[in-house]
Amino acid sequence: MILDVADLSVDYYAGRPARAVAGVSFTHHAGEFLGIVGESGCGKSTLLFGIAQLLSPPAEIAGGTVTFAGKNLVQLSAKELRAVRWRDFSVVMQSAMNALNPVKSIAAQYEDVMRAHGTRDRAEIRERSREVLKLVRIDPVHLKSFPHQLSGGMRQRVMIAMALLFSPELIVMDEPTSALDVVAQRSLMVQIKELQRELGFAVIFVTHDMSLVSNFSDRLAVMYAGKFVELGQTRQVFAEPLHPYTKGLLEAFPSIYGPRVQLEGIPGAPPNLADPPSGCRFHPRCPAVMPQCKDVDPPVVVVEGTEVRCLLYEEKVSGVA
Ligand code: SF4
């Protein structure tokens, strides 16, 4: 195990505090690919920023721990965090155009990162920069390029290469393919998976597109209104989704196999996190809602290896997480 997130909560303080991440717990293992999916506004990017300790006001960690390689990142000072971040785990942001500095060449930006972590030797910096660009199949000649001279797919690959500069154990990725067309998305996902197999790093990958991670993640977490409502092996979650929200998400995108069926959406909208519904946060939208759902916050139960937060499974449980 390389990462242990325990009861992590994040609040936004803008007027009434809004709990965007509400008591999320999970463990992550070396070389594993975890996909985190959910609608926009469900808290998945905030969770990722909370794990990487990149939150800034008005967001604040309200409780819980993030233990990475034996250290609770929540308690580290900014200086201590800078030493761990990028060297031991790195982050790939949603939009490379925003994450990259537009007025510096790729070489200069890689050099900044390596110098910030103590590498001073120019030949070593140049050699490593060439190596990581080759890993993502970009000709090192582009080290001289500026971000605007590259395509969207290349910019994201440049970001991934930057994340690999120190061969970290873990890379957290916040919707890195969202600005790309479907062909470029697929190609980037295949490349991330190949790199992961070759170099052995673990990935936490946040996306709103469940189909995107279906072939790539080992485990899948489904997030709703700041909580994980289902967490299990990806194949199992797709084959036998347990939570009504997961079922709704799966019914909302088309399958290329089987007969044509009318797609069903999920009625309603995600709740206001400053004033979430009582009991189960999904109850106003749930097609299987029961009277007790309005009052009882469902605990996590384990059903055949999958963790689920739903009162439908209370009596069928084989264990409580
Ligand atoms: Fe639906 Fe109730 Fe389960 Fe919530 S606890 S998902 S409202 S059945």
Short mmCIF file of C-alpha atoms and ligand atoms in Angstrom, two decimals:
data_model
loop_
_atom_site.label_atom_id
_atom_site.label_comp_id
_atom_site.label_asym_id
_atom_site.label_seq_id
_atom_site.Cartn_x
_atom_site.Cartn_y
_atom_site.Cartn_z
CA MET A 1 0.00 0.00 0.00
CA ILE A 2 1.41 3.42 -0.92
CA LEU A 3 -1.51 5.71 -0.07
CA ASP A 4 -4.05 5.59 2.75
CA VAL A 5 -6.75 8.25 2.66
CA ALA A 6 -8.77 8.12 5.89
CA ASP A 7 -11.99 10.04 6.53
CA LEU A 8 -10.82 13.00 4.43
CA SER A 9 -13.14 16.02 4.38
CA VAL A 10 -12.72 19.32 2.53
CA ASP A 11 -14.83 22.43 3.07
CA TYR A 12 -15.23 25.53 0.93
CA TYR A 13 -15.73 28.65 3.00
CA ALA A 14 -17.69 31.10 0.86
CA GLY A 15 -20.70 32.28 2.80
CA ARG A 16 -22.05 29.04 4.27
CA PRO A 17 -19.38 26.32 4.40
CA ALA A 18 -19.91 23.67 1.75
CA ARG A 19 -18.49 20.19 2.41
CA ALA A 20 -17.26 19.19 -1.05
CA VAL A 21 -15.50 16.03 0.20
CA ALA A 22 -17.24 14.32 3.09
CA GLY A 23 -15.31 11.60 4.88
CA VAL A 24 -13.68 9.78 1.95
CA SER A 25 -11.55 6.74 2.80
CA PHE A 26 -9.64 4.38 0.53
CA THR A 27 -6.25 2.77 0.12
CA HIS A 28 -4.16 2.67 -3.02
CA HIS A 29 -1.49 0.17 -3.96
CA ALA A 30 1.77 0.27 -5.89
CA GLY A 31 1.23 0.02 -9.63
CA GLU A 32 -2.56 0.22 -9.32
CA PHE A 33 -4.86 2.34 -11.53
CA LEU A 34 -7.83 3.79 -9.65
CA GLY A 35 -10.51 5.66 -11.61
CA ILE A 36 -12.71 8.16 -9.75
CA VAL A 37 -15.89 9.06 -11.63
CA GLY A 38 -18.89 11.26 -10.97
CA GLU A 39 -20.85 14.21 -12.31
CA SER A 40 -19.37 17.72 -12.43
CA GLY A 41 -19.47 19.25 -8.96
CA CYS A 42 -19.42 15.92 -7.08
CA GLY A 43 -16.10 16.78 -5.41
CA LYS A 44 -13.76 14.53 -7.36
CA SER A 45 -11.26 17.24 -8.38
CA THR A 46 -11.40 18.72 -4.86
CA LEU A 47 -10.58 15.25 -3.50
CA LEU A 48 -7.61 15.01 -5.84
CA PHE A 49 -6.37 18.45 -4.79
CA GLY A 50 -6.89 17.45 -1.16
CA ILE A 51 -4.77 14.34 -1.65
CA ALA A 52 -2.02 16.31 -3.39
CA GLN A 53 -2.28 19.11 -0.77
CA LEU A 54 -2.85 21.67 -3.50
CA LEU A 55 -5.99 23.23 -2.05
CA SER A 56 -6.07 26.97 -1.71
CA PRO A 57 -8.60 29.26 0.04
CA PRO A 58 -11.57 29.16 0.24
CA ALA A 59 -10.99 25.36 0.24
CA GLU A 60 -9.58 23.83 3.40
CA ILE A 61 -9.05 20.33 4.79
CA ALA A 62 -11.68 19.92 7.51
CA GLY A 63 -10.52 16.55 8.81
CA GLY A 64 -8.91 13.21 8.05
CA THR A 65 -5.47 12.05 6.98
CA VAL A 66 -3.61 11.38 3.72
CA THR A 67 -0.78 8.99 4.47
CA PHE A 68 1.68 8.62 1.60
CA ALA A 69 4.83 6.55 2.02
CA GLY A 70 4.32 6.59 5.79
CA LYS A 71 3.87 10.39 6.13
CA ASN A 72 0.61 12.21 6.81
CA LEU A 73 0.71 14.84 4.05
CA VAL A 74 -1.94 16.93 5.84
CA GLN A 75 0.52 17.70 8.62
CA LEU A 76 3.59 18.45 6.48
CA SER A 77 4.85 22.01 6.15
CA ALA A 78 4.91 23.67 2.72
CA LYS A 79 8.66 23.05 2.53
CA GLU A 80 8.33 19.38 3.45
CA LEU A 81 5.53 18.98 0.91
CA ARG A 82 7.61 20.53 -1.85
CA ALA A 83 10.26 17.89 -1.23
CA VAL A 84 7.76 15.03 -1.60
CA ARG A 85 5.55 16.45 -4.32
CA TRP A 86 6.86 15.81 -7.81
CA ARG A 87 9.74 13.65 -6.58
CA ASP A 88 7.56 10.92 -4.99
CA PHE A 89 4.16 11.76 -6.43
CA SER A 90 3.22 14.14 -9.19
CA VAL A 91 0.12 15.76 -10.60
CA VAL A 92 -1.23 16.16 -14.14
CA MET A 93 -3.80 18.91 -14.38
CA GLN A 94 -6.94 19.11 -16.47
CA SER A 95 -5.76 21.73 -18.94
CA ALA A 96 -2.10 21.62 -19.96
CA MET A 97 -2.47 25.06 -21.56
CA ASN A 98 -3.25 26.49 -18.12
CA ALA A 99 -0.68 24.39 -16.27
CA LEU A 100 2.24 25.12 -18.61
CA ASN A 101 3.95 28.50 -18.61
CA PRO A 102 3.14 30.07 -22.03
CA VAL A 103 6.31 32.19 -22.19
CA LYS A 104 8.86 29.47 -21.43
CA SER A 105 10.07 26.66 -23.64
CA ILE A 106 9.40 23.07 -22.57
CA ALA A 107 13.13 22.66 -21.82
CA ALA A 108 13.11 25.69 -19.49
CA GLN A 109 10.04 24.38 -17.65
CA TYR A 110 11.57 20.94 -17.15
CA GLU A 111 14.75 22.60 -15.96
CA ASP A 112 12.76 24.67 -13.41
CA VAL A 113 11.21 21.50 -11.98
CA MET A 114 14.51 19.63 -11.75
CA ARG A 115 16.37 22.58 -10.22
CA ALA A 116 13.60 23.07 -7.66
CA HIS A 117 14.26 19.51 -6.52
CA GLY A 118 18.01 19.82 -6.30
CA THR A 119 19.28 18.70 -9.72
CA ARG A 120 21.82 21.33 -10.82
CA ASP A 121 23.82 19.51 -13.48
CA ARG A 122 22.78 20.95 -16.86
CA ALA A 123 23.84 17.87 -18.84
CA GLU A 124 21.82 15.65 -16.50
CA ILE A 125 18.77 17.93 -16.81
CA ARG A 126 19.06 17.96 -20.60
CA GLU A 127 19.46 14.18 -20.78
CA ARG A 128 16.51 13.46 -18.45
CA SER A 129 14.31 15.96 -20.32
CA ARG A 130 15.07 14.18 -23.59
CA GLU A 131 14.40 10.80 -22.00
CA VAL A 132 10.96 11.69 -20.63
CA LEU A 133 9.85 13.29 -23.91
CA LYS A 134 10.89 10.14 -25.75
CA LEU A 135 8.87 8.10 -23.23
CA VAL A 136 5.72 9.92 -24.33
CA ARG A 137 6.76 9.59 -27.98
CA ILE A 138 7.54 13.24 -28.63
CA ASP A 139 10.66 14.11 -30.57
CA PRO A 140 13.10 15.81 -28.14
CA VAL A 141 13.49 18.56 -30.72
CA HIS A 142 10.29 19.93 -29.15
CA LEU A 143 12.17 20.79 -25.98
CA LYS A 144 12.79 24.08 -27.76
CA SER A 145 9.06 24.55 -28.46
CA PHE A 146 6.68 26.77 -26.53
CA PRO A 147 3.30 25.39 -25.42
CA HIS A 148 1.33 27.25 -28.11
CA GLN A 149 3.41 25.54 -30.79
CA LEU A 150 2.15 22.09 -29.76
CA SER A 151 -1.22 20.41 -30.33
CA GLY A 152 -3.56 19.78 -27.36
CA GLY A 153 -2.60 16.09 -27.25
CA MET A 154 1.11 16.91 -27.34
CA ARG A 155 0.73 19.45 -24.53
CA GLN A 156 -0.92 16.84 -22.32
CA ARG A 157 1.87 14.38 -23.16
CA VAL A 158 4.42 17.08 -22.29
CA MET A 159 2.68 17.42 -18.90
CA ILE A 160 2.77 13.66 -18.37
CA ALA A 161 6.46 13.64 -19.30
CA MET A 162 7.04 16.42 -16.76
CA ALA A 163 5.26 14.31 -14.14
CA LEU A 164 7.72 11.49 -14.92
CA LEU A 165 10.92 13.53 -14.47
CA PHE A 166 11.66 11.93 -11.10
CA SER A 167 10.05 8.51 -11.69
CA PRO A 168 7.40 9.02 -8.97
CA GLU A 169 5.54 6.17 -7.32
CA LEU A 170 2.17 7.82 -7.86
CA ILE A 171 0.71 10.19 -10.46
CA VAL A 172 -2.64 11.83 -9.78
CA MET A 173 -4.46 12.98 -12.91
CA ASP A 174 -7.35 15.41 -13.04
CA GLU A 175 -9.32 14.83 -16.26
CA PRO A 176 -6.16 15.06 -18.40
CA THR A 177 -8.02 14.10 -21.59
CA SER A 178 -11.08 16.35 -21.23
CA ALA A 179 -9.90 18.96 -23.76
CA LEU A 180 -9.07 16.36 -26.42
CA ASP A 181 -11.17 14.80 -29.18
CA VAL A 182 -12.11 11.14 -28.72
CA VAL A 183 -9.32 9.78 -30.93
CA ALA A 184 -6.65 11.76 -29.06
CA GLN A 185 -8.30 10.76 -25.74
CA ARG A 186 -8.06 7.08 -26.56
CA SER A 187 -4.48 7.38 -27.76
CA LEU A 188 -3.45 9.23 -24.57
CA MET A 189 -5.17 6.65 -22.34
CA VAL A 190 -3.38 3.80 -24.14
CA GLN A 191 -0.11 5.62 -23.69
CA ILE A 192 -0.67 6.27 -19.98
CA LYS A 193 -1.47 2.58 -19.48
CA GLU A 194 1.64 1.48 -21.41
CA LEU A 195 3.85 3.84 -19.41
CA GLN A 196 2.30 2.61 -16.20
CA ARG A 197 3.05 -1.02 -17.12
CA GLU A 198 6.59 -0.14 -18.18
CA LEU A 199 7.52 2.10 -15.24
CA GLY A 200 5.28 0.66 -12.52
CA PHE A 201 3.83 3.88 -11.08
CA ALA A 202 0.35 3.99 -9.57
CA VAL A 203 -2.37 6.24 -11.01
CA ILE A 204 -5.40 7.99 -9.54
CA PHE A 205 -7.43 9.21 -12.48
CA VAL A 206 -10.40 11.53 -12.07
CA THR A 207 -12.97 11.84 -14.87
CA HIS A 208 -16.66 12.50 -15.45
CA ASP A 209 -16.55 9.97 -18.33
CA MET A 210 -17.09 6.47 -16.98
CA SER A 211 -16.55 4.84 -20.37
CA LEU A 212 -13.08 6.42 -20.59
CA VAL A 213 -11.66 4.48 -17.67
CA SER A 214 -13.63 1.27 -18.24
CA ASN A 215 -10.76 -0.44 -20.06
CA PHE A 216 -7.91 1.07 -18.12
CA SER A 217 -8.60 1.19 -14.39
CA ASP A 218 -8.14 -1.73 -12.01
CA ARG A 219 -10.58 -0.30 -9.48
CA LEU A 220 -13.33 2.24 -9.86
CA ALA A 221 -14.73 4.66 -7.29
CA VAL A 222 -18.06 6.34 -7.99
CA MET A 223 -18.45 9.67 -6.20
CA TYR A 224 -21.66 11.52 -5.45
CA ALA A 225 -22.08 14.73 -3.45
CA GLY A 226 -18.67 14.45 -1.80
CA LYS A 227 -18.77 10.75 -0.90
CA PHE A 228 -17.67 7.51 -2.48
CA VAL A 229 -20.95 5.65 -3.03
CA GLU A 230 -19.35 2.60 -4.64
CA LEU A 231 -15.78 1.32 -4.83
CA GLY A 232 -14.82 -1.99 -6.39
CA GLN A 233 -12.98 -3.80 -9.15
CA THR A 234 -13.80 -1.99 -12.41
CA ARG A 235 -15.02 -5.14 -14.17
CA GLN A 236 -17.28 -5.99 -11.25
CA VAL A 237 -18.73 -2.46 -11.03
CA PHE A 238 -19.50 -2.45 -14.76
CA ALA A 239 -20.89 -6.00 -14.76
CA GLU A 240 -22.97 -5.69 -11.58
CA PRO A 241 -23.33 -2.10 -10.40
CA LEU A 242 -24.81 -1.98 -6.91
CA HIS A 243 -25.57 1.63 -6.07
CA PRO A 244 -28.60 3.19 -7.83
CA TYR A 245 -26.42 6.16 -8.82
CA THR A 246 -23.83 3.90 -10.47
CA LYS A 247 -26.64 2.12 -12.32
CA GLY A 248 -27.96 5.50 -13.46
CA LEU A 249 -24.53 6.58 -14.73
CA LEU A 250 -24.12 3.33 -16.65
CA GLU A 251 -27.57 3.66 -18.20
CA ALA A 252 -26.73 7.20 -19.29
CA PHE A 253 -24.13 6.28 -21.90
CA PRO A 254 -24.59 4.06 -24.96
CA SER A 255 -23.11 0.60 -25.40
CA ILE A 256 -21.79 -0.42 -28.80
CA TYR A 257 -22.91 -4.01 -28.06
CA GLY A 258 -26.42 -5.46 -27.79
CA PRO A 259 -29.76 -4.11 -28.95
CA ARG A 260 -30.55 -0.41 -29.29
CA VAL A 261 -32.11 0.89 -26.11
CA GLN A 262 -33.47 4.25 -25.04
CA LEU A 263 -30.86 5.97 -22.88
CA GLU A 264 -32.05 6.88 -19.40
CA GLY A 265 -30.69 9.94 -17.65
CA ILE A 266 -30.62 10.54 -13.90
CA PRO A 267 -33.48 12.91 -13.02
CA GLY A 268 -32.77 16.07 -11.05
CA ALA A 269 -29.42 17.70 -10.36
CA PRO A 270 -26.61 17.20 -7.83
CA PRO A 271 -27.40 18.82 -4.47
CA ASN A 272 -26.16 22.13 -3.11
CA LEU A 273 -23.28 21.00 -0.90
CA ALA A 274 -23.80 23.95 1.44
CA ASP A 275 -27.19 22.45 2.25
CA PRO A 276 -27.09 18.74 1.33
CA PRO A 277 -30.18 16.51 1.65
CA SER A 278 -30.66 14.70 4.95
CA GLY A 279 -29.96 10.96 5.20
CA CYS A 280 -28.70 9.53 1.93
CA ARG A 281 -27.55 12.45 -0.22
CA PHE A 282 -28.88 10.71 -3.33
CA HIS A 283 -32.40 10.20 -2.00
CA PRO A 284 -34.14 13.09 -3.87
CA ARG A 285 -33.02 11.52 -7.19
CA CYS A 286 -33.02 7.83 -6.34
CA PRO A 287 -35.46 5.56 -8.21
CA ALA A 288 -35.23 2.99 -5.37
CA VAL A 289 -35.72 5.44 -2.47
CA MET A 290 -37.24 4.01 0.73
CA PRO A 291 -38.77 5.91 3.68
CA GLN A 292 -35.69 5.44 5.88
CA CYS A 293 -33.37 6.90 3.19
CA LYS A 294 -34.42 10.44 4.14
CA ASP A 295 -33.17 10.01 7.72
CA VAL A 296 -30.32 7.51 7.69
CA ASP A 297 -26.89 8.29 6.23
CA PRO A 298 -25.97 4.90 4.74
CA PRO A 299 -22.78 3.35 6.14
CA VAL A 300 -20.27 1.66 3.84
CA VAL A 301 -21.04 -2.03 3.49
CA VAL A 302 -19.09 -4.65 1.55
CA VAL A 303 -21.04 -6.76 -0.91
CA GLU A 304 -18.95 -9.46 -2.61
CA GLY A 305 -15.82 -7.35 -2.41
CA THR A 306 -17.41 -4.07 -3.52
CA GLU A 307 -17.90 -1.23 -1.01
CA VAL A 308 -21.27 0.46 -1.36
CA ARG A 309 -23.16 3.14 0.56
CA CYS A 310 -26.81 2.22 0.20
CA LEU A 311 -29.45 1.00 2.63
CA LEU A 312 -30.67 -1.53 0.05
CA TYR A 313 -27.69 -3.70 0.99
CA GLU A 314 -27.82 -3.39 4.75
CA GLU A 315 -29.24 -6.89 5.23
CA LYS A 316 -27.16 -8.56 2.53
CA VAL A 317 -23.80 -7.42 3.84
CA SER A 318 -20.81 -9.64 4.29
CA GLY A 319 -18.92 -6.98 6.24
CA VAL A 320 -18.92 -3.31 7.17
CA ALA A 321 -15.93 -1.19 6.09
FE1 SF4 B 1 -31.39 5.11 -2.91
FE2 SF4 B 1 -31.89 4.77 -0.33
FE3 SF4 B 1 -29.83 3.54 -1.44
FE4 SF4 B 1 -29.76 6.17 -1.05
S1 SF4 B 1 -29.84 4.58 0.54
S2 SF4 B 1 -29.15 5.10 -2.86
S3 SF4 B 1 -31.89 6.71 -1.44
S4 SF4 B 1 -31.99 3.22 -1.90
#
